[in-house]
PDB file of C-alpha atoms in Angstrom:
ATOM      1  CA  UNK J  15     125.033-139.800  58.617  1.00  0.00           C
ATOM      2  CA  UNK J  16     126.264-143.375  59.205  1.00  0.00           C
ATOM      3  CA  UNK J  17     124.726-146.576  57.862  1.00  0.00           C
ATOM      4  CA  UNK J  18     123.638-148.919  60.861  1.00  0.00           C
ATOM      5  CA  UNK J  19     126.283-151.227  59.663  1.00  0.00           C
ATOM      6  CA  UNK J  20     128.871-148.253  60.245  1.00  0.00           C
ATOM      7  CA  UNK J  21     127.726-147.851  63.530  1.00  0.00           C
ATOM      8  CA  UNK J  22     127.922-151.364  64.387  1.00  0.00           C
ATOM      9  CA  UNK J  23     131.612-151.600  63.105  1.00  0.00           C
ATOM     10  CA  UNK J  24     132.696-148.143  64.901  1.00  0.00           C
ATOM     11  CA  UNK J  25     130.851-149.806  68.464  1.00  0.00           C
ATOM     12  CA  UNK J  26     132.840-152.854  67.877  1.00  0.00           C
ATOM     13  CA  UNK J  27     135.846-151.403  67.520  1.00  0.00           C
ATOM     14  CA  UNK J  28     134.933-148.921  70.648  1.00  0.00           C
ATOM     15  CA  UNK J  29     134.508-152.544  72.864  1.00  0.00           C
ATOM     16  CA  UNK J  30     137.194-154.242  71.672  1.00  0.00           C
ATOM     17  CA  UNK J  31     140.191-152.088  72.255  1.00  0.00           C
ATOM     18  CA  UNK J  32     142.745-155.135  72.255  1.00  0.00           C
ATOM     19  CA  UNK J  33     144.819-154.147  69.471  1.00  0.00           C
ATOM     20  CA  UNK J  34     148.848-152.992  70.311  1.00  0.00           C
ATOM     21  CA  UNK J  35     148.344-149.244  69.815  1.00  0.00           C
ATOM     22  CA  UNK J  36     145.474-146.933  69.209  1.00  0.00           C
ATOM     23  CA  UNK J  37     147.498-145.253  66.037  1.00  0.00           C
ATOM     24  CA  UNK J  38     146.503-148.953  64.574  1.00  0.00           C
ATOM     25  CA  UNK J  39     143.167-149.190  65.349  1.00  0.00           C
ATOM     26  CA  UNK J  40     143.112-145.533  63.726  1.00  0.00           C
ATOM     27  CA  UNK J  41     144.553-146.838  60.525  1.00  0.00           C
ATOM     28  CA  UNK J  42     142.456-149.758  60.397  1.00  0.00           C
ATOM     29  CA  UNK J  43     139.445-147.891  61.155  1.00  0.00           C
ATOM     30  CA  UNK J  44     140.797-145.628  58.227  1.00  0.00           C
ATOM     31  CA  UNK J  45     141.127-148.279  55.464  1.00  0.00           C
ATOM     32  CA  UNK J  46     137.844-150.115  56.432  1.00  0.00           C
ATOM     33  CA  UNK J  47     135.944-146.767  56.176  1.00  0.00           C
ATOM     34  CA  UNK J  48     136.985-146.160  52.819  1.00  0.00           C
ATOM     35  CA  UNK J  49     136.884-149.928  51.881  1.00  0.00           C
ATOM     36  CA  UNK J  50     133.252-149.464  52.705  1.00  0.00           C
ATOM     37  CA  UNK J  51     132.861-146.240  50.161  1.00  0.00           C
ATOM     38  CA  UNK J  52     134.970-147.738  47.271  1.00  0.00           C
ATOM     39  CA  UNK J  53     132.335-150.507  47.428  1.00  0.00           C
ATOM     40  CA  UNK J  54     129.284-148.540  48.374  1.00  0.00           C
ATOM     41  CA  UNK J  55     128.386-150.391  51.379  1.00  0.00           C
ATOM     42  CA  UNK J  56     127.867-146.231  52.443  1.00  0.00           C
TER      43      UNK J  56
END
């Protein structure tokens, strides 16, 4: 289950698909996700 602030972070990056490649959105999506668990934000 997602936090709401999860959610809101996966919809924004969902709307904003600007970035060069979708490999980097993957990897950014990647290190934010577990910059969110190392900190508990989860």
């Amino acid at each position: 289950m997602l936090s709401p602030r999860h959610e809101g972070f996966i919809s924004y990056c969902s709307n904003h698909q600007q970035t060069p490649t979708y490999l980097q959105l993957n990897i950014h999506n990647n290190l934010t996700l577990r910059h969110y668990f190392r900190y508990g934000y989860a």
